CSV table of C-alpha atoms in Angstrom, one decimal:
chain,number,residue,atom,x,y,z
W,26,MET,CA,-12.1,24.3,-12.7
W,27,ASN,CA,-12.0,20.5,-13.1
W,28,ASN,CA,-13.9,18.4,-10.7
W,29,PHE,CA,-12.1,15.2,-9.6
W,30,LEU,CA,-13.4,12.2,-7.7
W,31,PHE,CA,-10.9,9.8,-6.0
W,32,VAL,CA,-12.3,6.4,-5.2
W,33,ALA,CA,-10.2,4.1,-3.0
W,34,ALA,CA,-10.1,1.6,-0.1
W,35,GLU,CA,-7.7,3.7,1.9
W,36,ASN,CA,-7.1,7.4,2.6
W,37,ASP,CA,-4.4,8.5,5.0
W,38,ALA,CA,-5.9,12.0,5.1
W,39,LEU,CA,-8.4,10.4,7.5
W,40,TYR,CA,-7.5,9.0,10.9
W,41,ASN,CA,-7.2,5.2,11.0
W,42,CYS,CA,-7.7,4.7,7.3
W,43,LYS,CA,-4.4,3.3,6.0
W,44,ALA,CA,-2.9,-0.1,5.5
W,45,GLY,CA,-0.2,0.6,3.0
W,46,GLY,CA,1.2,3.1,0.5
W,47,MET,CA,-2.0,3.5,-1.4
W,48,GLY,CA,-3.3,5.5,1.6
W,49,ASP,CA,-0.4,8.0,1.2
W,50,VAL,CA,-1.1,8.5,-2.5
W,51,VAL,CA,-4.8,9.0,-2.0
W,52,ARG,CA,-3.9,11.5,0.8
W,53,ASP,CA,-1.3,13.5,-1.2
W,54,VAL,CA,-2.5,13.7,-4.9
W,55,PRO,CA,-5.8,15.5,-4.1
W,56,ARG,CA,-3.8,18.1,-2.2
W,57,GLN,CA,-1.7,18.8,-5.3
W,58,ILE,CA,-4.8,19.0,-7.4
W,59,ALA,CA,-6.5,21.4,-5.0
W,60,SER,CA,-3.4,23.6,-4.9
W,61,ARG,CA,-3.7,24.1,-8.7
W,62,GLY,CA,-7.2,25.5,-8.4
W,63,ASP,CA,-9.2,22.3,-9.2
W,64,LYS,CA,-11.6,20.6,-6.9
W,65,ALA,CA,-11.1,17.1,-5.4
W,66,HIS,CA,-13.6,14.8,-3.7
W,67,VAL,CA,-12.2,11.7,-2.0
W,68,VAL,CA,-14.5,8.8,-1.0
W,69,VAL,CA,-13.6,5.6,0.8
W,70,PRO,CA,-15.7,3.0,2.7
W,71,SER,CA,-16.6,3.8,6.3
W,72,TYR,CA,-15.8,0.3,7.5
W,73,GLY,CA,-18.5,0.7,10.2
W,74,ARG,CA,-16.5,3.3,12.1
W,75,LEU,CA,-15.2,6.3,10.0
W,76,HIS,CA,-18.7,7.9,9.6
W,77,GLN,CA,-19.4,8.2,13.3
W,78,GLU,CA,-18.5,11.8,13.6
W,79,GLY,CA,-19.3,12.8,10.1
W,80,THR,CA,-22.1,14.8,8.6
W,81,LEU,CA,-24.8,12.9,6.6
W,82,LYS,CA,-24.9,14.4,3.1
W,83,THR,CA,-27.4,12.0,1.4
W,84,THR,CA,-28.8,8.5,1.3
W,85,LEU,CA,-28.1,6.3,-1.7
W,86,THR,CA,-30.7,3.8,-2.9
W,87,PHE,CA,-29.8,1.1,-5.4
W,88,ASN,CA,-30.4,-2.5,-6.2
W,89,LEU,CA,-28.2,-5.5,-5.4
W,90,ARG,CA,-29.1,-9.2,-5.2
W,91,SER,CA,-32.6,-8.2,-6.4
W,92,THR,CA,-32.9,-6.3,-3.1
W,93,THR,CA,-33.1,-2.6,-2.4
W,94,TYR,CA,-30.0,-1.4,-0.6
W,95,ILE,CA,-29.7,2.0,1.2
W,96,ALA,CA,-26.3,3.4,2.0
W,97,GLU,CA,-25.3,6.7,3.5
W,98,LEU,CA,-22.8,9.2,2.3
W,99,TYR,CA,-21.1,11.2,5.0
W,100,GLU,CA,-18.7,14.1,4.7
W,101,VAL,CA,-15.9,13.7,7.3
W,102,LYS,CA,-13.2,15.8,8.8
W,103,PRO,CA,-9.6,15.1,7.7
W,104,LYS,CA,-6.4,15.3,9.8
W,105,LYS,CA,-5.7,18.6,8.0
W,106,ASN,CA,-8.1,20.8,6.1
W,107,PHE,CA,-7.3,22.0,2.6
W,108,ASP,CA,-9.3,24.3,0.3
W,109,ASN,CA,-11.0,22.6,-2.6
W,110,ILE,CA,-10.9,19.1,-1.1
W,111,HIS,CA,-13.9,17.3,0.4
W,112,TYR,CA,-13.6,13.9,2.2
W,113,TYR,CA,-16.4,11.4,2.3
W,114,VAL,CA,-17.1,7.9,3.5
W,115,ILE,CA,-19.9,5.5,2.5
W,116,HIS,CA,-21.6,3.6,5.3
W,117,HIS,CA,-23.6,0.4,5.0
W,118,PRO,CA,-23.8,-2.3,7.7
W,119,GLU,CA,-22.3,-4.9,5.4
W,120,ILE,CA,-19.2,-2.8,4.7
W,121,GLU,CA,-17.4,-4.1,7.7
W,122,ALA,CA,-13.9,-3.5,9.1
W,123,GLY,CA,-11.5,-6.3,8.4
W,124,ASP,CA,-8.7,-7.8,10.5
W,125,ILE,CA,-5.9,-6.1,8.5
W,126,ALA,CA,-5.6,-2.5,9.6
W,127,HIS,CA,-9.3,-2.6,10.4
W,128,ILE,CA,-9.8,-2.4,6.6
W,129,TYR,CA,-9.2,-5.6,4.7
W,130,HIS,CA,-10.4,-9.1,5.5
W,131,ASN,CA,-8.1,-12.1,5.5
W,132,ASP,CA,-10.0,-15.0,4.0
W,133,PRO,CA,-7.4,-17.7,3.8
W,134,THR,CA,-9.7,-20.5,2.5
W,135,GLU,CA,-11.5,-18.4,-0.1
W,136,PRO,CA,-9.5,-15.2,-0.9
W,137,PHE,CA,-11.4,-12.0,-1.5
W,138,TYR,CA,-14.7,-13.5,-0.4
W,139,THR,CA,-15.6,-10.9,2.2
W,140,ASP,CA,-13.8,-8.0,0.6
W,141,ALA,CA,-15.5,-8.5,-2.7
W,142,ILE,CA,-18.9,-8.2,-1.1
W,143,LYS,CA,-18.1,-5.0,0.7
W,144,TYR,CA,-16.5,-3.4,-2.4
W,145,PHE,CA,-19.4,-4.5,-4.6
W,146,ILE,CA,-21.7,-2.5,-2.2
W,147,PHE,CA,-19.2,0.4,-2.0
W,148,CYS,CA,-18.7,0.8,-5.7
W,149,THR,CA,-22.4,0.6,-6.5
W,150,ALA,CA,-23.1,3.3,-3.9
W,151,VAL,CA,-20.4,5.4,-5.4
W,152,ALA,CA,-21.9,5.0,-8.9
W,153,GLU,CA,-25.3,6.0,-7.4
W,154,ALA,CA,-23.7,9.1,-5.8
W,155,ILE,CA,-22.1,10.1,-9.1
W,156,LYS,CA,-25.5,9.6,-10.9
W,157,ASN,CA,-27.2,11.8,-8.3
W,158,GLU,CA,-24.4,14.5,-8.6
W,159,ALA,CA,-23.6,14.2,-4.9
W,160,PHE,CA,-20.1,15.4,-5.7
W,161,GLY,CA,-21.3,17.8,-8.4
W,162,LYS,CA,-20.7,17.0,-12.1
W,163,ILE,CA,-17.5,14.9,-12.2
W,164,ASP,CA,-14.9,15.3,-14.9
W,165,ILE,CA,-12.3,12.8,-13.8
W,166,VAL,CA,-12.8,9.6,-11.7
W,167,HIS,CA,-9.5,8.3,-10.4
W,168,MET,CA,-9.8,4.7,-9.1
W,169,HIS,CA,-7.2,2.8,-7.1
W,170,ASP,CA,-6.6,-1.0,-7.3
W,171,TRP,CA,-9.1,-3.8,-7.7
W,172,HIS,CA,-11.4,-2.6,-4.9
W,173,THR,CA,-12.7,0.2,-7.1
W,174,SER,CA,-12.7,-1.3,-10.6
W,175,LEU,CA,-16.3,-2.5,-10.4
W,176,LEU,CA,-17.2,1.1,-11.3
W,177,LEU,CA,-15.9,0.2,-14.8
W,178,PHE,CA,-18.1,-2.9,-14.8
W,179,LEU,CA,-21.1,-0.8,-13.9
W,180,LYS,CA,-20.2,1.9,-16.5
W,181,LYS,CA,-19.9,-0.8,-19.2
W,182,PHE,CA,-22.8,-3.1,-18.5
W,183,HIS,CA,-25.3,-1.5,-16.1
W,184,GLY,CA,-28.0,0.4,-18.0
W,185,GLY,CA,-28.8,2.5,-14.9
W,186,TYR,CA,-25.4,4.1,-14.8
W,187,ARG,CA,-24.8,5.3,-18.4
W,188,VAL,CA,-24.2,8.7,-16.9
W,189,LEU,CA,-20.7,7.4,-15.9
W,190,GLU,CA,-19.8,7.6,-19.6
W,191,LYS,CA,-19.6,11.4,-19.3
W,192,ALA,CA,-16.4,11.3,-17.1
W,193,ARG,CA,-12.9,10.2,-17.8
W,194,PHE,CA,-11.9,7.1,-15.7
W,195,VAL,CA,-8.3,6.5,-14.8
W,196,TYR,CA,-7.0,3.5,-12.9
W,197,SER,CA,-3.9,3.3,-10.7
W,198,ILE,CA,-2.2,-0.1,-10.0
W,199,HIS,CA,-0.6,-0.2,-6.5
W,200,ASN,CA,-0.2,-3.9,-6.2
W,201,LEU,CA,-0.8,-6.1,-9.3
W,202,ALA,CA,-0.4,-9.3,-7.3
W,203,ILE,CA,-3.7,-8.7,-5.4
W,204,GLN,CA,-6.3,-9.1,-8.1
W,205,GLY,CA,-9.7,-9.5,-6.6
W,206,ILE,CA,-10.6,-12.8,-8.3
W,207,ARG,CA,-14.2,-14.1,-7.7
W,208,PRO,CA,-16.5,-16.6,-9.4
W,209,PHE,CA,-19.0,-15.4,-11.9
W,210,GLU,CA,-21.7,-17.6,-10.3
W,211,ASP,CA,-22.6,-20.4,-7.9
W,212,ASN,CA,-21.2,-18.5,-4.9
W,213,TYR,CA,-22.7,-15.9,-2.5
W,214,SER,CA,-19.7,-13.7,-3.2
W,215,SER,CA,-20.1,-13.9,-7.0
W,216,VAL,CA,-21.0,-11.5,-9.8
W,217,LYS,CA,-24.2,-13.3,-10.6
W,218,ASN,CA,-25.5,-13.3,-7.0
W,219,TRP,CA,-24.9,-9.5,-6.6
W,220,PHE,CA,-25.8,-8.4,-10.1
W,221,PRO,CA,-28.4,-11.0,-11.3
W,222,ASP,CA,-30.1,-8.7,-13.7
W,223,ILE,CA,-27.1,-7.3,-15.5
W,224,PRO,CA,-26.2,-8.8,-18.9
W,225,TYR,CA,-22.4,-8.9,-18.9
W,226,ASP,CA,-19.8,-10.4,-21.2
W,227,THR,CA,-17.8,-13.1,-19.4
W,228,GLU,CA,-15.1,-13.2,-22.1
W,229,SER,CA,-14.1,-9.6,-21.5
W,230,LEU,CA,-14.2,-9.9,-17.8
W,231,LYS,CA,-12.7,-13.4,-17.1
W,232,ASP,CA,-9.4,-14.3,-15.6
W,233,TYR,CA,-7.2,-16.1,-18.1
W,234,ARG,CA,-6.3,-18.8,-15.6
W,235,TYR,CA,-9.7,-19.3,-14.1
W,236,SER,CA,-12.3,-18.9,-16.9
W,237,ASP,CA,-15.2,-19.2,-14.5
W,238,CYS,CA,-14.0,-16.1,-12.5
W,239,ILE,CA,-13.9,-12.4,-12.9
W,240,ASN,CA,-10.6,-10.7,-12.4
W,241,LEU,CA,-11.3,-7.2,-11.0
W,242,MET,CA,-7.7,-6.0,-11.4
W,243,ALA,CA,-8.0,-7.0,-15.1
W,244,VAL,CA,-11.3,-5.1,-15.4
W,245,GLY,CA,-9.5,-1.9,-14.4
W,246,ILE,CA,-6.7,-2.5,-16.9
W,247,ARG,CA,-9.1,-3.4,-19.8
W,248,TYR,CA,-11.7,-0.7,-19.4
W,249,ALA,CA,-10.0,2.4,-17.9
W,250,ASP,CA,-9.3,5.3,-20.2
W,251,ALA,CA,-5.8,5.4,-18.8
W,252,VAL,CA,-3.9,2.9,-16.6
W,253,HIS,CA,-1.1,4.0,-14.3
W,254,THR,CA,1.7,2.2,-12.5
W,255,VAL,CA,3.4,4.0,-9.7
W,256,SER,CA,6.9,3.9,-11.1
W,257,PRO,CA,8.4,3.8,-14.6
W,258,SER,CA,10.5,0.7,-13.9
W,259,TYR,CA,7.6,-1.2,-12.5
W,260,LYS,CA,5.7,-0.5,-15.7
W,261,GLU,CA,8.5,-2.1,-17.7
W,262,ASP,CA,8.6,-5.1,-15.3
W,263,ILE,CA,4.9,-5.9,-15.6
W,264,LEU,CA,4.9,-6.0,-19.4
W,265,ASN,CA,6.8,-9.3,-19.0
W,266,ALA,CA,5.7,-12.6,-17.6
W,267,SER,CA,6.6,-13.5,-14.0
W,268,ASN,CA,9.2,-16.1,-13.3
W,269,PRO,CA,9.0,-16.3,-9.5
W,270,PRO,CA,10.9,-15.9,-7.3
W,271,GLU,CA,13.7,-14.7,-9.6
W,272,PHE,CA,11.4,-12.2,-11.4
W,273,ILE,CA,7.9,-10.9,-10.6
W,274,GLY,CA,6.3,-9.3,-13.6
W,275,GLY,CA,2.8,-9.1,-15.0
W,276,GLU,CA,1.4,-11.8,-12.7
W,277,GLY,CA,-0.7,-13.3,-15.5
W,278,LEU,CA,-2.0,-10.0,-16.8
W,279,GLU,CA,1.0,-9.1,-19.0
W,280,GLU,CA,-1.2,-9.5,-22.2
W,281,ASP,CA,-3.7,-7.0,-20.9
W,282,LEU,CA,-0.9,-4.7,-19.9
W,283,GLN,CA,0.9,-5.0,-23.3
W,284,LYS,CA,-2.4,-4.2,-25.0
W,285,ALA,CA,-3.0,-1.1,-22.9
W,286,ASP,CA,0.6,-0.1,-23.6
W,287,ASN,CA,0.2,-0.5,-27.3
W,288,GLU,CA,-3.0,1.6,-27.2
W,289,GLY,CA,-1.1,4.3,-25.4
W,290,ARG,CA,-3.2,3.9,-22.2
W,291,LEU,CA,-0.4,2.6,-19.9
W,292,VAL,CA,2.0,5.0,-18.2
W,293,GLY,CA,4.5,4.7,-15.4
W,294,ILE,CA,4.7,7.8,-13.1
W,295,LEU,CA,6.8,7.7,-9.9
W,296,ASN,CA,5.0,8.3,-6.7
W,297,GLY,CA,6.1,11.4,-4.7
W,298,SER,CA,6.8,12.2,-1.1
W,299,ASN,CA,6.1,15.1,1.2
W,300,TYR,CA,8.9,17.5,2.2
W,301,LYS,CA,6.9,20.2,4.0
W,302,ASN,CA,4.9,20.2,7.2
W,303,ILE,CA,5.8,16.5,7.9
W,304,ARG,CA,5.3,14.7,11.2
W,305,THR,CA,8.6,14.4,13.1
W,306,ALA,CA,9.7,12.5,16.2
W,307,GLU,CA,11.8,13.8,19.0
W,308,LYS,CA,15.5,12.7,18.7
W,309,GLY,CA,16.6,10.0,21.1
W,310,LYS,CA,13.1,8.9,22.2
W,311,ILE,CA,12.6,5.8,20.0
W,312,TYR,CA,12.7,3.3,22.9
W,313,LEU,CA,10.5,5.4,25.2
W,314,ILE,CA,8.0,5.9,22.4
W,315,THR,CA,7.9,2.2,21.6
W,316,ILE,CA,7.3,1.2,25.2
W,317,ASN,CA,4.5,3.7,25.5
W,318,ALA,CA,2.9,2.2,22.3
W,319,ILE,CA,3.3,-1.3,23.8
W,320,PHE,CA,1.6,-0.3,27.0
W,321,LYS,CA,-1.4,1.0,25.0
W,322,TRP,CA,-1.6,-2.1,22.9
W,323,LEU,CA,-1.6,-4.3,26.0
W,324,GLN,CA,-4.8,-2.6,27.1
W,325,GLU,CA,-6.6,-3.4,23.8
W,326,GLU,CA,-8.9,-6.5,23.9
W,327,SER,CA,-7.9,-7.3,20.3
W,328,LYS,CA,-4.2,-7.6,21.3
W,329,LYS,CA,-4.8,-10.2,24.1
W,330,TYR,CA,-3.7,-13.1,22.0
W,331,LYS,CA,-0.3,-11.4,21.5
W,332,ALA,CA,0.0,-9.8,25.0
W,333,ASP,CA,2.8,-12.2,26.1
W,334,PHE,CA,4.9,-11.3,23.1
W,335,LEU,CA,4.3,-7.6,23.4
W,336,ALA,CA,5.5,-7.8,27.0
W,337,HIS,CA,8.5,-9.7,25.9
W,338,THR,CA,9.2,-7.0,23.3
W,339,GLY,CA,8.8,-4.3,25.9
W,340,GLU,CA,11.3,-6.0,28.2
W,341,LYS,CA,13.9,-6.1,25.3
W,342,VAL,CA,13.3,-2.5,24.4
W,343,ALA,CA,13.6,-1.3,28.1
W,344,LYS,CA,17.2,-2.6,28.1
W,345,TYR,CA,18.0,-0.2,25.2
W,346,LEU,CA,16.8,2.7,27.3
W,347,VAL,CA,19.9,2.2,29.4
W,348,GLU,CA,22.4,0.9,26.9
W,349,PRO,CA,21.3,1.7,23.3
W,350,PRO,CA,22.8,-0.2,20.4
W,351,GLU,CA,25.5,1.4,18.3
W,352,PHE,CA,23.8,0.7,14.9
W,353,ILE,CA,20.1,0.4,14.0
W,354,CYS,CA,18.9,-1.4,10.9
W,355,SER,CA,15.1,-1.1,10.4
W,356,SER,CA,12.1,-2.0,8.3
W,357,VAL,CA,8.5,-0.8,8.4
W,358,ALA,CA,6.1,-2.7,6.2
W,359,ARG,CA,3.1,-5.0,5.9
W,360,LEU,CA,4.2,-8.5,6.7
W,361,THR,CA,3.5,-10.1,3.3
W,362,GLU,CA,5.2,-12.2,0.7
W,363,GLN,CA,5.9,-9.1,-1.4
W,364,LYS,CA,7.9,-7.4,1.4
W,365,PHE,CA,9.6,-10.3,3.2
W,366,TYR,CA,9.6,-13.3,1.0
W,367,PHE,CA,13.4,-13.6,1.2
W,368,PHE,CA,13.3,-13.7,5.0
W,369,LYS,CA,10.4,-16.2,5.0
W,370,ARG,CA,12.0,-18.6,2.5
W,371,SER,CA,15.5,-18.1,3.9
W,372,PRO,CA,15.2,-17.4,7.6
W,373,ASN,CA,18.8,-18.4,8.1
W,374,ALA,CA,19.8,-15.4,5.9
W,375,PHE,CA,17.9,-13.1,8.3
W,376,VAL,CA,19.5,-14.8,11.3
W,377,GLU,CA,22.9,-14.3,9.7
W,378,ILE,CA,22.1,-10.5,9.4
W,379,LEU,CA,21.2,-10.5,13.1
W,380,LYS,CA,24.5,-12.2,14.0
W,381,LYS,CA,26.4,-9.7,11.9
W,382,LEU,CA,24.6,-6.9,13.8
W,383,LYS,CA,25.3,-8.5,17.2
W,384,LYS,CA,29.1,-8.4,16.5
W,385,ILE,CA,28.9,-4.7,16.2
W,386,ASN,CA,26.4,-4.1,19.0
W,387,GLY,CA,23.7,-3.5,16.4
W,388,ALA,CA,19.9,-4.1,16.5
W,389,PHE,CA,17.3,-4.8,13.8
W,390,ILE,CA,13.9,-3.1,14.4
W,391,LEU,CA,11.0,-4.4,12.4
W,392,LEU,CA,7.5,-2.8,12.7
W,393,GLY,CA,4.6,-4.4,11.0
W,394,THR,CA,1.4,-6.6,11.0
W,395,GLY,CA,0.1,-8.8,8.3
W,396,ALA,CA,-0.1,-12.4,7.3
W,397,PRO,CA,-0.3,-14.8,10.3
W,398,ASP,CA,2.6,-17.0,9.1
W,399,TYR,CA,4.9,-14.0,8.7
W,400,GLU,CA,3.9,-12.7,12.2
W,401,GLU,CA,4.6,-16.1,13.7
W,402,LEU,CA,8.0,-16.4,12.0
W,403,PHE,CA,9.2,-13.0,13.3
W,404,ARG,CA,7.8,-13.6,16.8
W,405,LYS,CA,9.8,-16.9,16.9
W,406,ILE,CA,13.0,-15.2,15.8
W,407,SER,CA,12.4,-12.4,18.3
W,408,TYR,CA,12.3,-14.8,21.1
W,409,GLU,CA,15.6,-16.4,19.9
W,410,HIS,CA,17.6,-13.2,19.2
W,411,GLU,CA,17.9,-10.4,21.7
W,412,ASN,CA,18.9,-7.8,19.2
W,413,PHE,CA,15.8,-8.3,17.0
W,414,ILE,CA,13.1,-5.9,18.1
W,415,PHE,CA,9.8,-7.0,16.4
W,416,ILE,CA,7.1,-4.4,17.0
W,417,ASN,CA,4.0,-6.4,16.1
W,418,GLY,CA,1.6,-3.4,15.8
W,419,GLN,CA,0.9,-0.1,14.1
W,420,SER,CA,1.9,3.3,15.5
W,421,GLU,CA,2.6,6.5,13.6
W,422,ASP,CA,4.7,7.8,16.5
W,423,VAL,CA,6.9,4.7,16.6
W,424,ILE,CA,7.2,4.7,12.8
W,425,ASP,CA,8.3,8.4,12.8
W,426,ALA,CA,10.9,7.5,15.5
W,427,ILE,CA,12.2,4.6,13.5
W,428,TYR,CA,12.7,6.7,10.4
W,429,LEU,CA,14.5,9.3,12.5
W,430,GLU,CA,16.8,7.1,14.5
W,431,SER,CA,17.8,4.4,11.9
W,432,ASP,CA,21.2,4.1,10.5
W,433,LEU,CA,20.3,1.8,7.6
W,434,TYR,CA,16.8,1.1,6.2
W,435,PHE,CA,16.3,-2.4,4.9
W,436,MET,CA,13.8,-3.0,2.1
W,437,PRO,CA,14.2,-6.5,0.6
W,438,SER,CA,11.0,-6.5,-1.4
W,439,LEU,CA,10.5,-9.4,-3.8
W,440,PHE,CA,8.9,-6.8,-6.1
W,441,GLU,CA,7.9,-3.2,-5.5
W,442,PRO,CA,5.5,-1.1,-7.6
W,443,CYS,CA,7.0,2.0,-6.2
W,444,GLY,CA,7.6,2.0,-2.4
W,445,ILE,CA,7.2,5.0,-0.1
W,446,SER,CA,9.3,3.7,2.8
W,447,GLN,CA,12.6,4.2,1.1
W,448,MET,CA,11.6,7.8,0.2
W,449,LEU,CA,10.7,8.5,3.8
W,450,ALA,CA,14.0,7.0,5.1
W,451,MET,CA,16.0,9.0,2.6
W,452,ARG,CA,14.2,12.2,3.5
W,453,ASN,CA,15.7,11.7,7.0
W,454,GLY,CA,19.2,11.0,5.6
W,455,ASN,CA,19.0,7.3,6.1
W,456,PRO,CA,20.7,5.2,3.4
W,457,CYS,CA,18.5,2.3,2.2
W,458,LEU,CA,19.5,-1.3,1.3
W,459,VAL,CA,17.0,-2.5,-1.3
W,460,HIS,CA,16.3,-5.3,-3.8
W,461,TYR,CA,17.0,-3.9,-7.3
W,462,THR,CA,13.4,-4.1,-8.6
W,463,GLY,CA,10.5,-1.9,-9.7
W,464,GLY,CA,10.3,1.5,-8.1
W,465,LEU,CA,13.4,0.8,-5.9
W,466,LYS,CA,15.5,0.9,-9.1
W,467,ASP,CA,14.1,4.4,-9.7
W,468,THR,CA,14.8,5.8,-6.3
W,469,VAL,CA,17.9,4.2,-4.8
W,470,SER,CA,21.3,4.3,-6.5
W,471,HIS,CA,23.9,1.8,-5.4
W,472,LEU,CA,26.8,3.5,-3.5
W,473,LYS,CA,25.5,6.9,-4.3
W,474,THR,CA,22.2,7.3,-2.3
W,475,GLY,CA,22.1,3.8,-0.8
W,476,PHE,CA,22.8,0.1,-1.5
W,477,SER,CA,21.1,-2.5,-3.7
W,478,PHE,CA,21.4,-6.2,-4.4
W,479,ASP,CA,20.2,-8.4,-7.3
W,480,GLY,CA,21.0,-11.8,-8.9
W,481,THR,CA,20.0,-14.0,-11.8
W,482,THR,CA,18.9,-16.8,-9.4
W,483,TYR,CA,17.3,-16.9,-6.0
W,484,GLU,CA,20.4,-18.2,-4.4
W,485,GLU,CA,22.5,-15.5,-6.0
W,486,LYS,CA,20.1,-12.8,-4.7
W,487,ILE,CA,20.4,-14.1,-1.1
W,488,LYS,CA,24.2,-14.3,-1.4
W,489,ASN,CA,24.4,-10.8,-2.8
W,490,MET,CA,22.0,-9.5,-0.1
W,491,LEU,CA,24.3,-10.6,2.6
W,492,GLU,CA,27.4,-9.3,0.8
W,493,VAL,CA,25.9,-5.9,0.3
W,494,PHE,CA,24.8,-5.8,3.9
W,495,ASP,CA,28.5,-6.5,4.9
W,496,LEU,CA,29.5,-3.7,2.5
W,497,ALA,CA,27.2,-1.2,4.1
W,498,LEU,CA,28.4,-2.1,7.6
W,499,ASN,CA,32.0,-1.8,6.5
W,500,ILE,CA,31.5,1.7,5.0
W,501,TYR,CA,29.6,2.8,8.1
W,502,PHE,CA,32.3,1.8,10.6
W,503,LYS,CA,35.5,2.2,8.5
W,504,GLU,CA,34.8,4.8,5.8
W,505,ASN,CA,33.1,7.6,7.6
W,506,VAL,CA,33.5,10.2,4.8
W,507,LYS,CA,32.0,7.9,2.2
W,508,TRP,CA,29.1,7.0,4.5
W,509,LYS,CA,28.4,10.7,5.1
W,510,LYS,CA,28.4,11.4,1.4
W,511,ILE,CA,25.9,8.6,0.8
W,512,GLN,CA,23.8,10.0,3.6
W,513,ASP,CA,23.9,13.5,2.2
W,514,ASN,CA,23.1,12.4,-1.3
W,515,ALA,CA,20.1,10.4,0.1
W,516,LYS,CA,18.8,13.4,2.0
W,517,LYS,CA,19.1,15.7,-1.0
W,518,MET,CA,16.9,13.5,-3.2
W,519,ARG,CA,13.5,15.0,-4.0
W,520,PHE,CA,10.7,12.8,-5.3
W,521,THR,CA,8.1,15.6,-5.3
W,522,TRP,CA,4.4,15.3,-5.8
W,523,GLU,CA,4.5,18.5,-7.8
W,524,LYS,CA,6.6,16.8,-10.5
W,525,SER,CA,4.5,13.6,-10.4
W,526,VAL,CA,1.1,15.4,-10.6
W,527,ASP,CA,2.4,17.5,-13.6
W,528,GLU,CA,2.7,14.1,-15.4
W,529,TYR,CA,-0.7,13.0,-14.0
W,530,TYR,CA,-2.4,16.0,-15.7
W,531,LYS,CA,-0.6,15.4,-19.0
W,532,LEU,CA,-0.6,11.6,-19.3
W,533,LEU,CA,-3.5,10.4,-17.1
W,534,TYR,CA,-6.0,13.2,-17.0
W,535,SER,CA,-5.4,14.6,-20.5
W,536,ILE,CA,-5.6,18.1,-19.1
W,537,ASN,CA,-3.4,21.0,-20.3
W,538,GLN,CA,-2.4,23.2,-17.4
């Protein structure tokens, strides 16, 4: 039996511990591993809340900032229990909940300032737990994104954690654009401040653009035994330099990625999706479910600043209870440059889509929270266009209803390492309209399982996006047989975790099954 440890910032196997697709992966992969007879331990930060009903397993004592830190390791109950999986959170008062999904902090003037601090503490606590065999003797440590790569820094440079060398460390890239860049020194949130007694090599840790800073995403790529991107096409994309906005590639780390590829350490494996025991919504209840969610949000103190807008949204949704639209286009995503750059830079193109929908009694439903400027943009458009329902919150019930009730799922990502939303929409038989990039290339086939657009220039991409949207509407309303075939093809697609984890064992974990 192999003993795995998954280390991540999110885990959707726990309640209220997800901000994006990483949470789905960290939920699903351990279940596959456990089903094969191996043991999986999954640890995330507590964020000051997830430990409250857990069982204290041990205290962890370590040194940071020339000060003794004591953290607590709790075992916690998941949404669903599985044999051979144990779920943990690490609690320390300085590992606080952020303003993004109660996980990440948004530090607009100094990016990663707060998050770096809490993940410095978290990773050192995890290293101490491994050293103390709190999870037993670990064979494989699977880290996810920059929040966890400090484990490799400790493995390489910290004399107190040489025991980490006994395990194989693999590193998954979920979002290469978010790199966790912090100064080496002269800052409270710096390497030197938190690890003043560790002799480290700045040359091997530095960001190529900012030589006085560590790049924690790069640390994961440079020091992991294997590096993993969450789709084959995204792997090919990031080996090339970015040329935004026409092409998003290696984001300044293409040399590191090329080196890892040449060394046989870089692999692209498509994420999977669940097709059994899934949450489902009740057909025909999307507007009622949305109104119920809005009433709940209106009672939350943290939503007071957007209460007027939520009430406005509820009023718009209530009208659809009586006279629902004839066509629903939808999106569910974090409101970021990655997901909605095209709409932010070209809001007129989005308004054009809304006008096209209005002509056919259609509506666009967008659910998400995220960057303040994106939230502000979509709130403004919502006030101006009655057929745009902007649900500025997070609700699993509403999301399930959206996937069930939509006619066309829109995913205009500027870049996409893999994407899970298109898989969930296709699982429900909803064709997707996507930008032809990254994992979307691997999952949506134009006019077979959905629709895609591309272009050699930004202007061409916007033009093609609108033309393909027209094409999708035309097929839906005028070519019913063709639309039904695309629907059926989408629903038949199977991106299974069984297949993906087969490749994990072979290419990432170096385990023969």
